[in-house]
XYZ file of C-alpha atoms in Angstrom:
588
model
C -63.276 6.464 -248.956
C -66.887 6.807 -249.712
C -69.209 9.141 -247.641
C -72.225 7.200 -246.234
C -75.318 8.970 -244.256
C -73.778 8.167 -240.589
C -71.004 10.068 -241.864
C -72.814 12.593 -243.027
C -75.037 13.082 -239.841
C -71.816 12.913 -237.614
C -69.872 15.571 -239.927
C -72.666 18.008 -239.684
C -72.852 18.076 -235.809
C -69.612 18.823 -235.995
C -70.230 21.716 -238.507
C -73.264 22.679 -235.723
C -70.664 22.762 -232.716
C -71.608 19.255 -230.941
C -68.390 17.968 -229.131
C -69.815 15.317 -227.331
C -72.402 12.326 -228.207
C -73.871 10.166 -225.102
C -74.554 6.441 -226.156
C -75.013 2.710 -226.048
C -73.830 1.002 -229.529
C -75.939 -1.911 -230.854
C -76.653 -3.830 -234.152
C -79.361 -0.835 -234.924
C -77.139 2.099 -235.144
C -73.908 0.611 -236.024
C -73.739 2.558 -239.287
C -73.891 6.092 -237.378
C -71.205 4.417 -234.941
C -69.170 4.127 -238.324
C -69.747 7.896 -238.488
C -69.065 9.188 -235.196
C -65.727 6.486 -235.566
C -64.943 8.434 -238.813
C -65.196 11.939 -237.035
C -63.483 10.719 -233.710
C -60.941 13.250 -233.918
C -63.737 16.347 -233.257
C -66.636 14.090 -231.804
C -66.156 12.231 -228.362
C -68.324 9.547 -227.905
C -69.100 8.896 -224.442
C -69.840 5.214 -223.683
C -72.191 4.361 -221.225
C -73.951 1.752 -219.561
C -77.809 2.636 -219.980
C -79.556 4.678 -222.452
C -81.312 6.154 -219.761
C -78.588 7.631 -218.365
C -77.419 8.738 -221.893
C -80.376 11.119 -222.171
C -79.866 12.067 -218.500
C -76.328 13.026 -219.702
C -77.330 15.200 -222.425
C -79.761 16.763 -220.561
C -77.423 18.041 -218.018
C -75.086 18.807 -220.731
C -77.426 20.974 -222.140
C -78.870 22.611 -219.038
C -75.326 23.667 -217.913
C -74.159 24.893 -221.149
C -77.436 26.001 -222.861
C -76.143 24.026 -226.180
C -77.566 21.324 -227.953
C -76.952 17.975 -225.857
C -77.283 14.427 -228.014
C -77.670 11.037 -227.075
C -77.744 7.976 -229.146
C -79.503 4.543 -228.679
C -80.056 1.634 -230.735
C -83.545 0.436 -231.722
C -86.439 -0.916 -230.014
C -85.435 -1.139 -226.433
C -82.344 0.492 -226.665
C -84.181 4.133 -227.556
C -87.310 3.143 -225.605
C -84.884 3.191 -222.483
C -83.838 7.288 -223.810
C -87.577 8.111 -222.693
C -87.226 9.126 -218.951
C -83.877 11.296 -219.202
C -85.966 12.778 -223.008
C -88.940 13.475 -221.150
C -86.798 15.409 -218.202
C -84.812 17.409 -221.144
C -88.694 18.003 -222.273
C -90.403 19.356 -219.401
C -87.393 21.324 -217.940
C -86.813 23.121 -221.548
C -83.159 21.605 -222.448
C -82.251 21.478 -226.027
C -81.488 17.889 -226.844
C -81.395 15.563 -230.017
C -81.735 11.784 -230.031
C -80.823 9.897 -232.692
C -81.940 6.387 -232.695
C -81.673 3.359 -235.384
C -84.351 1.669 -236.921
C -84.899 -1.583 -238.702
C -84.005 -2.316 -242.468
C -86.870 -0.615 -244.808
C -87.224 -3.669 -246.433
C -88.138 -5.542 -243.385
C -90.446 -2.662 -241.817
C -94.009 -3.881 -241.349
C -93.087 -7.775 -240.929
C -93.065 -7.596 -237.523
C -89.492 -8.196 -237.658
C -87.589 -8.674 -234.253
C -87.370 -5.420 -232.155
C -88.976 -3.450 -234.369
C -90.764 -0.488 -232.580
C -92.041 2.420 -234.493
C -90.087 5.320 -232.552
C -91.333 7.966 -234.869
C -94.944 7.303 -233.304
C -93.466 6.562 -229.670
C -91.733 10.090 -229.503
C -94.562 11.488 -230.869
C -95.696 13.313 -227.657
C -92.008 13.555 -226.516
C -90.286 15.550 -229.781
C -91.243 18.773 -231.121
C -89.360 17.716 -234.358
C -89.623 13.608 -234.501
C -88.706 12.156 -238.079
C -87.731 8.747 -239.349
C -85.476 9.437 -241.967
C -85.778 7.245 -245.426
C -83.843 8.601 -248.037
C -80.188 9.567 -248.106
C -81.196 12.955 -249.869
C -82.397 14.189 -246.332
C -79.715 14.759 -244.520
C -78.250 16.603 -244.286
C -81.375 18.966 -244.199
C -83.473 16.966 -241.556
C -80.226 17.327 -239.387
C -80.157 21.119 -239.579
C -83.804 21.192 -238.868
C -83.855 18.918 -235.768
C -80.850 20.863 -234.314
C -82.489 24.275 -235.239
C -86.151 22.638 -233.440
C -84.075 21.913 -230.623
C -82.187 24.679 -230.015
C -85.079 27.572 -230.885
C -87.634 25.939 -228.519
C -85.428 24.626 -226.219
C -87.066 21.291 -226.605
C -86.110 17.128 -227.880
C -86.115 16.445 -231.396
C -85.583 12.910 -232.470
C -83.934 11.569 -235.951
C -84.370 7.222 -236.096
C -82.335 5.990 -239.271
C -83.262 2.803 -240.828
C -79.989 0.244 -240.931
C -79.997 0.530 -245.271
C -79.890 4.373 -244.673
C -77.091 4.483 -242.332
C -74.615 2.861 -244.273
C -75.788 4.070 -247.738
C -74.109 6.535 -249.647
C -74.927 10.397 -249.015
C -75.420 10.879 -252.717
C -77.237 7.748 -253.035
C -80.806 8.406 -254.944
C -83.036 5.902 -255.189
C -86.286 8.103 -255.885
C -87.337 10.552 -258.312
C -87.352 13.776 -255.886
C -87.174 16.906 -255.705
C -83.967 17.701 -253.068
C -83.609 19.920 -250.674
C -80.091 21.244 -251.921
C -79.591 24.215 -250.079
C -79.571 23.379 -246.674
C -76.261 20.775 -247.406
C -74.195 24.257 -248.955
C -75.842 26.498 -245.960
C -73.522 27.294 -243.038
C -75.261 25.921 -239.641
C -75.490 28.904 -237.869
C -78.449 29.497 -235.163
C -78.913 33.052 -233.665
C -81.429 33.471 -231.098
C -80.986 36.848 -230.196
C -83.120 38.649 -226.971
C -87.142 38.832 -227.351
C -87.517 42.173 -226.924
C -90.594 43.305 -224.739
C -93.391 45.426 -225.898
C -92.670 49.549 -224.471
C -96.295 49.373 -223.247
C -96.596 46.121 -221.525
C -93.794 47.531 -219.675
C -95.602 50.694 -218.777
C -98.848 48.283 -217.893
C -96.099 46.290 -215.543
C -94.820 49.332 -214.098
C -97.816 51.043 -213.077
C -99.032 48.091 -211.330
C -95.929 47.519 -209.102
C -95.752 51.367 -208.625
C -99.244 51.035 -207.198
C -98.012 47.899 -204.641
C -97.031 48.512 -201.306
C -96.306 44.985 -200.595
C -94.671 43.928 -204.090
C -92.807 40.176 -204.112
C -90.652 39.303 -206.652
C -91.062 35.522 -207.314
C -87.788 34.455 -209.400
C -87.650 31.178 -211.540
C -85.229 29.163 -214.215
C -86.091 31.864 -216.633
C -84.339 34.388 -214.838
C -80.834 32.659 -214.534
C -78.618 35.118 -216.337
C -80.286 37.891 -215.049
C -79.466 37.844 -211.639
C -77.979 41.637 -211.184
C -81.080 43.047 -212.967
C -83.182 40.831 -210.221
C -81.630 42.521 -207.798
C -81.859 45.631 -208.796
C -85.532 45.225 -209.465
C -86.171 43.893 -206.321
C -84.454 46.693 -204.334
C -86.256 49.502 -206.138
C -89.497 48.101 -205.022
C -88.651 46.883 -201.695
C -89.534 43.585 -202.455
C -88.310 40.353 -200.890
C -87.708 37.690 -203.704
C -88.552 34.266 -203.783
C -87.360 31.668 -205.690
C -88.546 28.645 -207.498
C -86.118 25.445 -206.304
C -85.054 25.008 -210.244
C -84.428 29.138 -209.934
C -82.211 28.283 -206.738
C -78.777 29.415 -207.993
C -80.567 33.498 -209.672
C -79.957 34.926 -206.488
C -77.339 34.204 -203.718
C -79.000 32.331 -200.854
C -77.104 34.395 -198.329
C -78.238 37.563 -200.153
C -80.491 39.861 -197.853
C -83.234 39.986 -200.200
C -84.183 36.853 -200.700
C -86.236 34.553 -198.271
C -85.015 31.706 -200.382
C -87.423 28.771 -202.045
C -91.057 27.996 -202.379
C -92.894 25.011 -202.203
C -92.821 21.612 -200.221
C -89.550 22.019 -200.032
C -89.324 25.682 -199.255
C -88.798 27.880 -196.457
C -91.797 29.534 -193.815
C -90.652 32.935 -194.677
C -91.555 32.576 -198.652
C -94.672 30.961 -198.589
C -96.127 33.495 -195.600
C -94.900 36.000 -198.391
C -97.308 34.728 -201.086
C -100.098 35.296 -198.109
C -99.138 38.880 -197.573
C -98.061 40.899 -200.341
C -100.380 42.811 -202.468
C -98.607 42.782 -206.065
C -96.450 40.037 -207.475
C -94.086 39.994 -209.622
C -93.267 36.635 -211.141
C -89.935 36.337 -213.539
C -88.966 33.377 -215.682
C -91.249 31.164 -213.028
C -93.473 28.697 -214.750
C -94.591 27.109 -210.742
C -96.810 23.942 -211.036
C -97.915 24.477 -207.113
C -100.467 26.561 -207.230
C -101.537 26.148 -203.834
C -98.128 27.995 -202.879
C -99.453 31.357 -204.333
C -101.325 33.665 -203.684
C -105.088 33.174 -204.268
C -106.475 34.247 -207.164
C -107.345 37.824 -207.191
C -105.812 38.218 -203.568
C -102.300 40.078 -205.193
C -101.979 41.940 -208.642
C -99.529 40.096 -210.684
C -96.801 41.377 -213.498
C -95.619 38.325 -215.365
C -92.603 38.391 -217.199
C -91.566 35.212 -219.397
C -90.293 34.581 -222.664
C -92.783 32.114 -223.178
C -95.696 34.060 -223.792
C -97.847 30.572 -223.214
C -97.017 30.235 -220.218
C -97.806 33.662 -219.128
C -101.233 32.979 -216.851
C -100.826 29.754 -216.591
C -100.930 29.588 -212.753
C -102.826 32.870 -211.788
C -104.778 35.556 -213.284
C -101.953 38.167 -214.859
C -103.122 41.818 -215.095
C -99.656 43.261 -216.788
C -98.090 40.096 -218.916
C -94.807 41.062 -220.502
C -93.395 38.851 -222.925
C -89.836 38.985 -223.532
C -86.141 38.049 -222.515
C -86.049 38.035 -218.559
C -82.582 40.701 -218.517
C -83.916 42.768 -221.155
C -86.901 43.115 -219.647
C -86.024 43.950 -216.076
C -83.443 45.919 -217.919
C -86.140 48.452 -219.559
C -88.343 47.807 -216.592
C -86.060 49.487 -213.723
C -85.865 53.020 -215.042
C -89.651 53.221 -214.854
C -90.133 51.921 -211.512
C -90.693 54.981 -208.528
C -89.700 52.651 -205.362
C -92.682 53.421 -203.809
C -93.309 50.109 -201.707
C -93.721 49.887 -197.892
C -89.714 49.100 -196.963
C -91.180 47.792 -193.628
C -92.483 44.544 -195.593
C -88.959 43.591 -196.762
C -87.808 44.382 -193.606
C -90.324 42.107 -191.578
C -89.611 39.205 -194.049
C -85.492 39.878 -193.886
C -86.042 39.154 -190.169
C -87.880 36.267 -190.885
C -85.621 34.981 -193.231
C -82.747 35.538 -190.608
C -84.368 33.493 -187.847
C -85.344 30.429 -190.861
C -81.618 30.099 -191.656
C -80.832 30.084 -187.924
C -82.990 27.267 -187.429
C -81.942 25.401 -190.683
C -78.232 25.991 -188.981
C -79.624 24.447 -185.764
C -80.479 21.028 -187.573
C -76.950 20.642 -189.008
C -76.290 18.362 -185.483
C -72.851 17.354 -185.876
C -73.530 15.627 -182.408
C -77.054 13.622 -183.365
C -76.702 9.405 -184.163
C -77.727 8.425 -186.551
C -76.328 11.176 -188.782
C -78.286 13.953 -189.593
C -79.214 14.719 -193.249
C -79.001 18.246 -192.665
C -75.813 17.403 -191.298
C -74.278 15.730 -194.308
C -75.420 18.340 -196.501
C -73.896 20.934 -194.047
C -70.858 19.475 -194.598
C -70.236 19.139 -198.223
C -71.631 23.211 -198.417
C -69.180 24.456 -196.014
C -66.343 22.446 -197.803
C -67.488 22.875 -201.548
C -65.613 25.247 -203.768
C -67.107 28.849 -204.493
C -68.029 27.740 -207.844
C -69.601 23.799 -207.312
C -72.027 22.499 -209.171
C -74.344 20.632 -206.921
C -76.353 17.927 -209.123
C -79.399 16.510 -207.302
C -81.754 13.261 -207.562
C -85.657 13.861 -206.755
C -86.985 12.527 -202.925
C -86.099 13.460 -199.643
C -82.174 14.260 -201.057
C -84.259 17.245 -202.553
C -85.032 18.845 -199.462
C -81.895 18.768 -197.730
C -80.095 20.650 -200.553
C -83.007 22.793 -200.892
C -82.456 24.191 -197.389
C -78.637 23.476 -197.056
C -76.645 23.755 -199.789
C -75.936 27.550 -199.717
C -75.890 29.454 -203.622
C -73.130 32.259 -203.085
C -70.343 33.417 -205.487
C -70.319 31.295 -208.580
C -72.175 28.089 -207.503
C -74.713 26.473 -209.332
C -77.574 23.805 -208.725
C -79.841 21.372 -211.024
C -82.362 18.856 -210.552
C -85.064 17.005 -212.365
C -87.196 19.829 -211.699
C -90.995 19.142 -213.230
C -90.577 15.556 -214.403
C -89.174 15.093 -210.741
C -87.576 11.816 -211.778
C -85.264 9.885 -209.795
C -81.610 9.037 -210.613
C -80.338 11.994 -212.786
C -78.005 13.116 -210.051
C -74.898 10.984 -211.026
C -75.333 11.350 -214.597
C -75.845 15.045 -214.859
C -72.777 15.263 -212.582
C -71.078 13.247 -215.575
C -72.366 15.621 -218.400
C -71.421 18.614 -216.852
C -68.072 17.459 -215.673
C -67.502 17.151 -219.575
C -68.864 20.226 -220.134
C -67.021 21.951 -217.284
C -63.842 19.690 -216.778
C -62.244 22.599 -214.480
C -65.259 23.007 -212.215
C -65.800 20.991 -209.471
C -69.219 18.886 -209.593
C -70.965 16.888 -206.837
C -73.564 14.241 -206.993
C -75.805 14.375 -203.921
C -78.235 11.798 -204.554
C -80.168 8.963 -202.347
C -79.074 5.305 -202.541
C -82.856 4.713 -204.266
C -81.398 6.642 -207.061
C -78.063 5.878 -207.167
C -78.849 2.224 -207.141
C -80.726 2.699 -210.352
C -77.853 3.997 -212.487
C -74.377 3.118 -210.424
C -73.463 1.460 -212.977
C -72.021 5.022 -214.372
C -69.494 5.862 -211.443
C -67.708 3.347 -213.625
C -68.283 5.275 -216.744
C -67.021 8.632 -214.654
C -63.658 6.274 -213.594
C -62.799 5.267 -217.012
C -63.436 8.761 -218.627
C -60.963 9.988 -215.479
C -64.126 12.383 -214.852
C -63.242 13.690 -211.052
C -66.896 14.162 -210.353
C -68.029 13.859 -206.373
C -70.389 11.666 -205.534
C -72.262 12.162 -201.872
C -74.352 9.373 -201.152
C -77.359 10.348 -198.602
C -78.285 6.494 -197.488
C -81.587 6.120 -195.655
C -81.589 2.092 -197.260
C -85.267 3.373 -197.943
C -87.237 5.276 -200.572
C -87.526 7.979 -197.850
C -90.166 10.516 -199.981
C -92.780 8.001 -201.119
C -92.558 7.235 -197.438
C -93.510 10.377 -195.783
C -96.477 10.918 -198.737
C -97.742 7.605 -197.260
C -97.567 9.201 -194.078
C -99.320 12.224 -195.221
C -101.696 10.390 -196.771
C -102.607 9.146 -193.111
C -101.889 6.145 -193.745
C -98.758 3.665 -191.955
C -95.537 3.190 -194.032
C -95.475 -0.025 -196.414
C -93.032 -1.689 -198.229
C -90.620 1.221 -198.592
C -87.900 0.138 -196.789
C -85.143 -1.888 -197.931
C -84.214 -5.161 -195.549
C -80.984 -5.632 -194.677
C -78.374 -5.949 -195.493
C -77.725 -1.803 -196.092
C -75.589 -1.253 -199.298
C -71.894 -0.265 -198.759
C -71.420 1.704 -202.195
C -67.979 2.703 -201.025
C -67.219 -0.640 -202.266
C -68.472 -0.152 -205.558
C -66.694 3.181 -205.742
C -62.997 1.337 -204.457
C -63.837 -1.683 -206.946
C -64.221 0.554 -209.982
C -60.908 1.555 -208.749
C -61.883 4.900 -207.398
C -61.648 7.035 -203.956
C -64.391 5.458 -201.691
C -65.144 6.033 -198.116
C -68.423 4.790 -195.752
C -69.547 6.891 -192.856
C -71.576 5.875 -190.561
C -69.927 8.238 -187.794
C -71.204 12.073 -187.294
C -67.662 12.892 -186.046
C -65.509 11.050 -189.242
C -68.057 12.689 -191.960
C -66.449 16.243 -192.072
C -62.983 14.825 -192.526
C -64.141 12.299 -195.437
C -66.073 15.303 -197.228
C -62.828 16.753 -197.649
C -60.925 14.230 -198.144
C -62.962 13.030 -201.010
C -63.504 16.665 -202.638
C -60.011 17.031 -202.415
C -59.390 13.796 -204.155
C -57.895 14.506 -207.956
C -59.861 11.962 -209.343
C -63.575 10.609 -208.904
C -64.801 10.332 -205.399
C -67.526 8.783 -203.504
C -69.032 8.965 -199.991
C -71.740 6.760 -198.628
C -73.193 7.870 -195.391
C -75.684 6.185 -193.483
C -78.544 8.751 -192.176
C -81.076 8.447 -189.823
C -83.916 7.191 -191.976
C -86.778 8.498 -189.528
C -85.873 12.398 -190.419
C -88.837 14.063 -191.725
C -88.735 16.549 -194.694
C -91.078 19.160 -192.681
C -93.037 21.148 -194.620
C -92.039 24.676 -193.889
C -95.201 25.692 -192.561
C -97.322 22.574 -191.452
C -100.658 22.659 -192.221
C -103.700 21.328 -189.591
C -104.505 18.747 -192.009
C -101.139 17.668 -192.637
C -100.625 17.507 -188.572
C -103.577 15.738 -188.698
C -103.070 13.236 -191.546
C -99.354 12.660 -189.780
C -101.584 11.989 -186.401
C -103.695 9.260 -188.105
C -101.224 7.738 -189.480
C -99.578 6.610 -186.081
C -102.784 5.868 -184.796
C -103.095 3.169 -188.298
C -100.108 1.494 -186.581
C -96.911 3.114 -187.850
C -94.276 0.786 -187.406
C -91.541 3.177 -186.518
C -93.130 5.628 -184.593
C -90.908 6.046 -181.772
C -88.017 6.813 -183.965
C -89.762 9.044 -185.813
C -91.119 10.892 -183.051
C -87.719 10.963 -180.999
C -86.351 12.636 -184.221
C -89.170 15.502 -184.352
C -88.395 16.362 -180.841
C -84.616 16.371 -181.679
C -85.394 18.926 -184.503
C -87.825 21.121 -182.355
C -85.169 21.250 -179.452
C -82.544 22.217 -181.700
C -84.849 25.012 -183.426
C -85.560 26.311 -179.810
C -81.846 26.672 -179.373
C -80.607 28.695 -182.141
């Protein structure tokens, strides 16, 4: 059988170690699909219900494994649907390759049906971005796209016109000078850790050794450097503050950390940024500069594998370009450890009090169910190596504060894009990558409803993912953002009837439970996690539970009051909830 371009693409991806492609077929990629079919023994195609979900699955797969995630979509609208999930990959530095279709080359430019010039559409999105117009370009451009995505930790995109996909791979329609070598070369990608410069380490050590109140700020770039982060922090007597994507860097129950920084973070972490005189940033490109020290208030050392990110948020006195683990390992012997230990002890006490306050909010007696209690039940019942995926919104607050990183646990969400709906497809992609681990999607009713058909994808693929829906029948994050602006909420709560997503789970042939009583919740969560297949728990929670910041500012309190004075429609319920929260904190 003659090898067509679609088959050559599939074969080259297999040679690169790709074993899974997430996508949705269409007449714009029939040649690619035939290539995938011919290599189906080594290349699994996961059929989804929406292309956006395919991109999220590929992104989740890449985030969790560090390997290349691959998604495929047809021409025109199918490819357009990929873009939200692919931007998530780009902004969170996940290597993903998108394969899309295109109309036949003979009709391009004639306003043909679904003629969308995807190479132009993807221009801002993809680092390597090409429409293939000659069979002789394959597999050379596949190699280039894969290497670009892996080396830059970003998105690459290849678009194939229909006639190119089904053309014999040896077809030579033009006079040209072919690449030749890539088709014979072994597909190998090596990314050795970037070693830091010795003089940069010396300068960083001098800065840190001079500090008296030193803090460590660790982000997702330090995920593979847990031991080194802890060793440096202990030498410097430094509390460790984390970004939300960097939550797994250090266990949440470790005495050296005060938890996450930011709107979803902890009060002690925010206070550290106001008091420290020296800050060591490791693998953290934190966009919310208002939570960081005022420029000039603290001397800053920043370690990052991407030199372009150093100094992006704060003036940096000692920049170190290099791999986080390697840089910290080489920095440690240079550190003298002369910092004030009382600074660490002070914030260890504050962190302990904060954790007690958060635990008090997991109140099993409250009805409607407190979302903090829901997350607490999941946290208590999950395995020691569970992966939690999370949507954006108020649920990210509950996960940030009530999902405890310990042992081999992990945590993923859409960091910089902060898009809705990735939690479920992330879980599917990660369960494919780690079939032996417990994978839990903690999602809101709004995000789940967007891509809920993919739960059926999990059932059909026999993936034992667990989905926990924090159902407040509202777009709660937007609700509270409106109030913080000083305006009453508007058009953010759904009308009755409330959805029962457990019925959808059961209709798919999976385990489904609907819970509205706090007394039934622990049993339902345990039963779902123990189920040997896909399972879903739809839990009705208090829609008036505010995701309060770690430290309420005067401006936030003023805006909250103004919203109430202007006619906030649910002010009584909100005030009762806030009062109950404060009473529980005082009892802790």
